[in-house]
Coordinates of C-alpha atoms in Angstrom, one line a residue:
M1 CA -95.2 -69.1 -92.6
T2 CA -93.8 -70.2 -96.0
S3 CA -91.5 -68.3 -98.2
E4 CA -91.1 -68.8 -101.9
S5 CA -87.7 -68.7 -103.5
P6 CA -87.2 -66.6 -106.6
T7 CA -86.9 -68.6 -109.8
P8 CA -83.1 -69.2 -110.4
K9 CA -81.8 -67.4 -113.5
H10 CA -80.8 -70.6 -115.2
A11 CA -84.4 -72.0 -114.8
Q12 CA -86.2 -69.0 -116.4
E13 CA -87.7 -69.9 -119.7
S14 CA -88.8 -67.7 -122.5
S15 CA -90.6 -68.5 -125.7
S16 CA -89.0 -67.6 -129.0
G17 CA -90.9 -66.9 -132.2
G18 CA -91.4 -70.6 -133.3
G19 CA -92.8 -71.7 -129.9
A20 CA -89.5 -73.3 -128.9
L21 CA -88.4 -72.8 -125.3
V22 CA -85.0 -71.1 -124.8
L23 CA -83.2 -71.6 -121.5
D24 CA -81.1 -68.7 -120.1
T25 CA -77.6 -69.6 -119.3
L26 CA -75.4 -68.8 -116.3
S27 CA -73.0 -66.0 -117.2
A28 CA -69.3 -66.9 -117.7
D29 CA -68.4 -64.7 -114.7
D30 CA -70.9 -66.4 -112.4
F31 CA -69.8 -69.9 -113.6
R32 CA -66.1 -69.1 -113.0
A33 CA -66.8 -67.7 -109.6
I34 CA -68.6 -70.8 -108.5
F35 CA -65.9 -73.2 -109.7
R36 CA -63.2 -71.0 -108.3
R37 CA -64.6 -71.7 -104.9
H38 CA -64.8 -75.5 -105.5
P39 CA -61.7 -77.3 -104.3
A40 CA -60.1 -79.4 -107.1
G41 CA -57.4 -82.0 -106.9
V42 CA -54.1 -81.0 -108.6
T43 CA -52.4 -83.0 -111.3
V44 CA -49.8 -82.3 -113.9
V45 CA -50.3 -83.9 -117.3
T46 CA -47.3 -84.6 -119.6
A47 CA -47.3 -85.7 -123.2
D48 CA -45.0 -86.0 -126.1
A49 CA -46.2 -86.4 -129.7
G50 CA -42.6 -86.8 -131.0
T51 CA -41.7 -83.1 -131.2
G52 CA -40.8 -82.6 -127.5
P53 CA -42.6 -82.9 -124.2
V54 CA -45.2 -80.6 -122.8
A55 CA -46.7 -80.3 -119.3
L56 CA -49.7 -78.5 -117.9
T57 CA -51.2 -78.3 -114.4
A58 CA -54.8 -79.6 -114.5
T59 CA -57.6 -79.6 -111.9
S60 CA -60.1 -81.1 -114.3
V61 CA -58.8 -84.7 -114.0
A62 CA -61.5 -87.1 -112.9
S63 CA -62.1 -90.9 -112.7
M64 CA -64.6 -91.9 -115.4
S65 CA -64.7 -95.6 -114.9
A66 CA -62.8 -98.3 -112.9
D67 CA -63.4 -101.2 -115.2
P68 CA -62.1 -100.4 -117.7
P69 CA -59.9 -97.8 -115.9
L70 CA -60.7 -94.5 -117.7
L71 CA -59.9 -91.0 -116.7
I72 CA -60.9 -87.7 -118.2
F73 CA -59.5 -84.2 -118.3
S74 CA -59.9 -81.1 -120.4
V75 CA -57.4 -78.7 -122.0
S76 CA -58.1 -75.2 -123.3
S77 CA -57.3 -74.5 -126.9
S78 CA -55.4 -71.5 -125.7
S79 CA -53.0 -73.6 -123.7
S80 CA -49.5 -73.9 -125.1
S81 CA -49.8 -77.7 -124.6
A82 CA -53.1 -78.1 -126.5
R83 CA -51.6 -79.0 -129.9
I84 CA -49.3 -81.7 -128.5
L85 CA -52.1 -83.1 -126.3
K86 CA -54.3 -83.3 -129.4
D87 CA -51.7 -85.4 -131.2
A88 CA -50.2 -87.6 -128.4
N89 CA -51.2 -91.2 -128.2
T90 CA -50.3 -91.4 -124.5
V91 CA -50.2 -89.1 -121.5
V92 CA -48.8 -89.3 -117.9
V93 CA -51.0 -87.9 -115.2
H94 CA -49.0 -87.0 -112.1
F95 CA -51.0 -86.7 -108.8
I96 CA -49.6 -83.8 -106.9
G97 CA -49.3 -83.4 -103.1
P98 CA -47.9 -80.5 -101.1
D99 CA -44.5 -82.1 -101.2
S100 CA -44.3 -81.7 -105.0
I101 CA -46.1 -78.3 -105.3
E102 CA -43.1 -76.9 -107.3
I103 CA -44.0 -79.3 -110.1
A104 CA -47.6 -78.0 -110.1
K105 CA -46.3 -74.4 -110.2
L106 CA -44.0 -75.4 -113.0
G107 CA -46.9 -76.8 -115.1
A108 CA -49.0 -73.7 -114.4
T109 CA -46.4 -71.2 -115.4
S110 CA -46.6 -70.0 -119.0
G111 CA -43.8 -68.8 -121.2
I112 CA -41.1 -71.0 -119.7
D113 CA -39.2 -74.2 -120.6
R114 CA -40.8 -76.6 -118.2
F115 CA -38.1 -79.2 -119.0
A116 CA -35.1 -77.0 -118.7
D117 CA -34.0 -78.7 -115.4
S118 CA -33.3 -82.2 -116.6
T119 CA -32.6 -83.4 -113.1
I120 CA -36.3 -83.4 -112.1
W121 CA -37.7 -85.6 -114.9
S122 CA -36.9 -88.7 -116.8
R123 CA -38.4 -90.9 -119.5
L124 CA -40.1 -94.2 -119.0
P125 CA -38.9 -97.1 -121.1
T126 CA -41.9 -96.4 -123.3
G127 CA -40.8 -92.8 -123.9
E128 CA -43.2 -90.8 -121.8
V129 CA -41.9 -88.0 -119.5
V130 CA -42.4 -88.4 -115.8
F131 CA -41.5 -85.9 -113.0
D132 CA -39.6 -88.0 -110.5
A133 CA -40.6 -86.2 -107.3
V134 CA -44.4 -86.8 -107.5
R135 CA -45.8 -89.5 -105.3
T136 CA -48.1 -91.3 -107.9
W137 CA -48.5 -91.2 -111.6
I138 CA -50.6 -93.0 -114.2
R139 CA -49.6 -93.6 -117.8
A140 CA -52.7 -93.7 -120.0
R141 CA -53.5 -94.3 -123.6
V142 CA -55.8 -91.7 -125.2
V143 CA -59.0 -93.4 -126.4
N144 CA -61.1 -90.4 -127.4
R145 CA -61.1 -86.7 -127.7
L146 CA -64.1 -84.4 -127.9
E147 CA -64.1 -80.7 -128.9
A148 CA -66.3 -78.6 -126.7
S149 CA -66.5 -74.8 -126.8
G150 CA -62.8 -74.0 -127.1
S151 CA -61.5 -77.0 -125.1
T152 CA -60.5 -80.5 -125.9
I153 CA -61.9 -83.2 -123.5
V154 CA -59.4 -86.1 -123.4
I155 CA -60.5 -89.6 -122.4
A156 CA -57.7 -92.0 -121.6
Q157 CA -57.4 -95.6 -120.4
A158 CA -54.9 -96.2 -117.6
I159 CA -52.3 -98.8 -118.6
E160 CA -49.6 -98.4 -116.0
S161 CA -48.8 -96.8 -112.6
N162 CA -45.7 -96.5 -110.4
Y163 CA -47.6 -98.2 -107.5
T164 CA -50.1 -101.0 -107.1
A165 CA -53.1 -100.7 -104.7
A166 CA -51.3 -103.0 -102.2
E167 CA -48.2 -100.8 -102.3
L168 CA -50.2 -97.7 -101.8
D169 CA -52.0 -99.2 -98.9
Q170 CA -48.6 -99.8 -97.2
Q171 CA -47.6 -96.2 -97.5
P172 CA -48.2 -93.7 -94.7
E173 CA -51.2 -91.4 -95.3
R174 CA -50.0 -88.2 -97.0
E175 CA -51.5 -84.7 -97.2
G176 CA -53.3 -83.8 -100.4
L177 CA -53.2 -80.7 -102.5
V178 CA -56.2 -78.8 -103.9
F179 CA -56.6 -75.6 -105.7
M180 CA -59.3 -73.2 -104.6
N181 CA -60.0 -69.5 -105.0
R182 CA -56.8 -69.0 -106.9
S183 CA -54.5 -70.5 -104.2
W184 CA -53.1 -73.8 -103.1
H185 CA -54.5 -75.6 -100.1
Q186 CA -53.2 -78.6 -98.2
V187 CA -55.7 -81.2 -97.0
G188 CA -55.2 -84.1 -94.7
E189 CA -56.1 -85.6 -91.3
R190 CA -56.4 -82.2 -89.6
S191 CA -58.7 -80.9 -92.3
A192 CA -61.1 -83.8 -92.0
I193 CA -64.4 -82.9 -90.4
I194 CA -65.9 -86.4 -90.2

C-alpha cells in the first residue's frame, strides 16, 4: 500500500496572467514557529561607531568560511543597536555559555543601559568593548553588509580572539547555551545522544 503526501504549501505553483509561475510562500507565523523550535547558539555582539557602545543578543551568528575566517549574523532594523552596527567598522562576538547567561539576558533586554555596570566590561587596546565574564570572543572587521527585508546581514572577518585553538583544546569541556522555544537551554555531555 502506498500513500501520497499532500503537496506542501510552499511547493504549490499558480500561473499568473503573463504565464509566469508564482510560488506561494510560507506564512510569517509558520516560519517563526519552525525557527522558534530550532535550537540556536547564543552570542552577544558589541560594537561602537564612536558614539558609545551597543550590545545585542544574537542567535543568528554562523561560521561562513574558515579560510578566510568569516562569520555572518543579522540584525533587525527595529533593534536599538541597528544604527550603530550599520556604521561600526569592527564588532566583537561573544560566545555565551550557561555561566555567562546574565550577559545574554542583558543583551536581550530592551530599554536599559547595557553598559551601566562598568565592572563587567572593558575595552580592548583597539577600543572595542568586551564583556569580561564570557568564555570566548572574536573581534572581527566588517567586510560587507546586505539589506534584506527589514534586516541587515553583516559579514565580518575574524581578526583576533582571546584564545588560540591550542589553548581552547587545553580547557575542560564546558556546557553550551542555546535558545529554543523562547527559553534558554543548557547542552553538554549529558545532552549528547551519540
